[in-house]
XYZ file of N, CA and C in Angstrom:
279
model
N -23.279 93.318 -44.589
C -24.028 92.182 -43.748
C -23.057 91.206 -43.295
N -23.745 90.776 -41.926
C -22.937 89.758 -41.070
C -23.148 88.477 -41.607
N -22.367 87.610 -41.118
C -22.167 86.391 -41.858
C -23.606 85.555 -41.481
N -24.130 85.867 -40.250
C -25.649 85.439 -39.846
C -26.659 85.785 -40.828
N -26.665 86.696 -41.205
C -27.783 87.514 -42.312
C -27.858 86.688 -43.576
N -26.354 86.745 -43.922
C -25.993 86.006 -45.139
C -26.508 84.590 -45.036
N -26.392 83.734 -44.190
C -26.607 82.308 -43.808
C -28.295 82.117 -43.909
N -28.831 83.202 -43.302
C -30.340 83.129 -43.229
C -30.999 83.368 -44.557
N -30.403 84.214 -45.384
C -30.980 84.385 -46.569
C -30.361 83.525 -47.613
N -29.378 82.688 -47.423
C -28.984 81.479 -48.377
C -27.975 82.252 -49.345
N -27.250 83.247 -49.215
C -26.334 84.127 -50.164
C -25.093 83.608 -49.366
N -24.159 84.446 -50.217
C -22.707 84.347 -49.904
C -22.167 85.708 -50.118
N -20.829 86.065 -49.921
C -20.233 87.129 -49.986
C -20.021 87.465 -51.427
N -19.848 86.661 -52.269
C -19.688 86.839 -53.680
C -20.987 87.277 -54.446
N -22.135 86.955 -53.831
C -23.469 87.334 -54.575
C -23.544 88.755 -54.166
N -23.012 89.522 -53.436
C -23.221 90.833 -53.421
C -22.245 91.608 -54.499
N -21.285 90.891 -54.873
C -20.357 91.651 -55.706
C -20.760 91.585 -57.058
N -21.664 90.945 -57.377
C -22.215 90.918 -58.999
C -22.954 91.810 -59.427
N -22.526 92.448 -60.336
C -23.053 93.576 -61.013
C -24.354 93.259 -61.951
N -25.158 93.702 -61.871
C -26.222 93.705 -62.726
C -26.708 95.019 -63.420
N -27.160 94.984 -64.592
C -27.416 95.986 -65.376
C -28.514 96.593 -64.957
N -28.640 98.050 -65.144
C -29.990 98.763 -64.437
C -31.097 98.286 -65.176
N -32.225 98.398 -64.464
C -33.703 98.016 -65.198
C -34.190 98.979 -65.991
N -33.679 100.152 -65.996
C -34.268 101.298 -66.837
C -33.052 101.879 -67.710
N -33.597 102.674 -68.892
C -32.822 103.527 -69.761
C -32.914 104.832 -69.290
N -31.943 105.548 -69.073
C -32.070 107.045 -68.667
C -31.357 107.969 -69.983
N -32.246 108.711 -70.523
C -31.867 109.727 -71.522
C -31.328 110.970 -70.847
N -31.835 111.373 -69.864
C -31.309 112.683 -69.144
C -31.919 112.722 -67.789
N -31.171 113.608 -67.152
C -31.702 113.518 -65.394
C -33.029 114.066 -65.553
N -33.636 114.879 -66.396
C -35.324 115.425 -66.233
C -36.201 114.613 -66.989
N -35.794 113.383 -67.563
C -36.757 112.637 -68.338
C -37.105 111.524 -67.196
N -38.323 110.862 -67.503
C -38.849 109.959 -66.679
C -37.894 108.536 -67.149
N -38.074 107.643 -66.198
C -37.361 106.384 -66.571
C -38.296 105.370 -67.537
N -37.864 104.920 -68.598
C -38.473 104.152 -69.446
C -37.988 102.652 -69.339
N -38.850 101.646 -69.391
C -38.475 100.298 -69.626
C -37.948 99.827 -70.975
N -36.806 99.005 -70.682
C -36.400 98.641 -72.036
C -37.182 97.970 -73.095
N -37.025 97.993 -74.171
C -37.741 97.116 -74.996
C -37.181 95.746 -75.227
N -37.803 94.887 -75.538
C -37.340 93.695 -75.898
C -36.478 93.519 -77.325
N -37.005 94.727 -78.147
C -36.582 94.721 -79.578
C -35.075 95.415 -79.574
N -34.977 96.119 -78.581
C -33.641 96.931 -78.484
C -32.738 95.833 -78.044
N -32.994 94.894 -76.849
C -32.259 93.825 -76.512
C -31.903 92.924 -77.697
N -32.748 92.487 -78.597
C -32.665 91.697 -79.819
C -31.651 92.440 -80.627
N -32.048 93.729 -80.694
C -31.172 94.461 -81.672
C -29.588 94.345 -81.596
N -29.279 94.672 -80.239
C -28.078 94.809 -79.671
C -27.316 93.335 -79.841
N -28.208 92.316 -79.569
C -27.622 91.016 -79.630
C -27.337 90.646 -81.031
N -28.171 91.192 -82.142
C -27.967 90.956 -83.464
C -26.488 91.562 -83.994
N -26.609 92.973 -83.428
C -25.354 93.815 -83.614
C -24.141 93.198 -83.376
N -24.155 92.763 -82.084
C -22.872 91.962 -81.548
C -22.576 90.778 -82.404
N -23.598 90.167 -82.822
C -23.255 88.728 -83.419
C -22.760 89.069 -84.762
N -23.371 90.199 -85.468
C -22.592 90.563 -86.755
C -21.248 90.966 -86.460
N -21.052 91.890 -85.667
C -19.531 92.245 -85.380
C -18.548 91.015 -85.354
N -19.036 90.088 -84.462
C -18.249 88.820 -84.367
C -17.970 88.076 -85.540
N -19.100 88.186 -86.113
C -19.021 87.320 -87.601
C -18.245 88.344 -88.670
N -18.027 89.416 -88.478
C -17.274 90.226 -89.373
C -15.689 90.121 -88.830
N -15.593 89.947 -87.512
C -14.220 89.709 -87.068
C -13.568 88.380 -87.500
N -14.643 87.490 -87.424
C -14.172 85.866 -87.993
C -13.855 86.062 -89.412
N -14.590 86.748 -90.012
C -14.089 86.735 -91.573
C -12.716 87.649 -91.885
N -12.604 88.809 -90.972
C -11.300 89.324 -91.146
C -10.340 88.531 -90.627
N -10.085 87.700 -89.634
C -9.213 86.665 -89.410
C -9.115 85.656 -90.281
N -10.208 85.145 -91.008
C -9.840 84.196 -91.914
C -9.186 84.644 -93.332
N -9.287 85.775 -93.516
C -8.596 86.630 -94.564
C -7.423 86.768 -94.349
N -7.105 87.082 -93.240
C -5.825 87.270 -92.741
C -5.039 86.259 -92.825
N -5.604 84.923 -92.167
C -4.738 83.739 -92.303
C -4.626 83.417 -93.696
N -5.608 83.520 -94.713
C -5.569 83.261 -96.024
C -4.367 84.118 -96.792
N -4.372 85.151 -96.256
C -3.150 86.335 -96.816
C -1.757 85.891 -96.476
N -1.802 85.286 -95.051
C -0.298 84.886 -94.783
C 0.184 83.831 -95.287
N -0.774 82.916 -95.482
C -0.438 81.537 -95.982
C -0.132 81.813 -97.546
N -1.094 82.567 -98.212
C -1.032 82.828 -99.624
C 0.270 83.580 -99.978
N 0.650 84.520 -99.435
C 1.650 85.228 -99.798
C 3.095 84.981 -99.286
N 3.046 84.486 -97.859
C 4.424 84.137 -97.255
C 4.836 82.669 -97.376
N 3.731 81.580 -97.298
C 4.046 80.441 -97.105
C 3.950 79.762 -98.270
N 3.029 79.955 -99.339
C 2.909 79.259 -100.709
C 4.262 79.132 -101.377
N 4.895 80.391 -101.585
C 6.236 80.193 -102.277
C 7.254 79.234 -101.907
N 7.385 79.338 -100.227
C 8.138 78.159 -99.631
C 7.616 76.896 -99.781
N 6.254 76.735 -99.868
C 5.942 75.294 -100.187
C 6.102 74.817 -101.347
N 6.166 75.817 -102.587
C 6.358 75.481 -103.899
C 7.850 75.163 -104.002
N 8.804 76.062 -103.741
C 10.219 75.641 -103.776
C 10.522 74.417 -103.138
N 9.878 74.097 -102.133
C 10.316 72.606 -101.380
C 9.855 71.571 -102.142
N 8.528 71.596 -102.729
C 7.844 70.682 -103.439
C 8.551 70.520 -104.756
N 9.163 71.634 -105.692
C 9.772 71.323 -106.684
C 11.251 70.791 -106.300
N 11.734 71.406 -105.120
C 13.244 70.786 -104.726
C 13.117 69.164 -104.525
N 11.912 68.595 -103.931
C 11.714 67.197 -103.858
C 11.736 66.466 -105.293
N 10.976 67.289 -106.289
C 10.761 66.538 -107.392
C 11.999 66.453 -108.412
N 12.764 67.537 -108.153
C 13.985 67.552 -108.968
C 15.100 66.699 -108.412
N 15.312 66.687 -107.191
C 16.241 66.146 -106.337
C 15.830 64.883 -105.741
N 15.134 64.036 -106.101
C 14.584 62.705 -105.657
C 15.748 61.794 -105.788
N 15.768 60.680 -105.276
C 16.826 59.658 -105.331
C 16.841 59.055 -106.741
N 15.629 58.836 -107.147
C 15.610 58.177 -108.595
C 16.103 59.282 -109.535
N 16.593 58.643 -110.736
C 16.799 59.661 -111.790
C 15.628 59.755 -112.814
N 15.529 61.237 -112.942
C 14.359 61.599 -114.133
C 14.990 62.591 -114.840
N 14.388 62.797 -116.024
C 14.917 64.057 -116.850
C 14.053 65.230 -116.761
N 13.196 65.115 -115.886
C 11.938 66.243 -115.951
C 12.660 67.725 -115.544
N 13.822 67.849 -114.776
C 14.159 69.100 -114.332
C 15.149 69.778 -115.122
């Protein structure tokens, strides 16, 4: 498209590069085109949302394992080190 046509239509060069999903669902070359149902879009949206929630849960568990297995013993050792080697004298250790 020339710039004069773009200006007349109120568009830009980037508007031509935007990819839109197809309007129809094609099962095979010989089958007629069918409109997408609103429930299929809702179903896919729910599936993607559930997968995102599952990944969030996986990451939370991974962070819990890292802090529980690797860092908790270090924190305990440092805590007891401060308890036993504080400046004031105690007979707890």
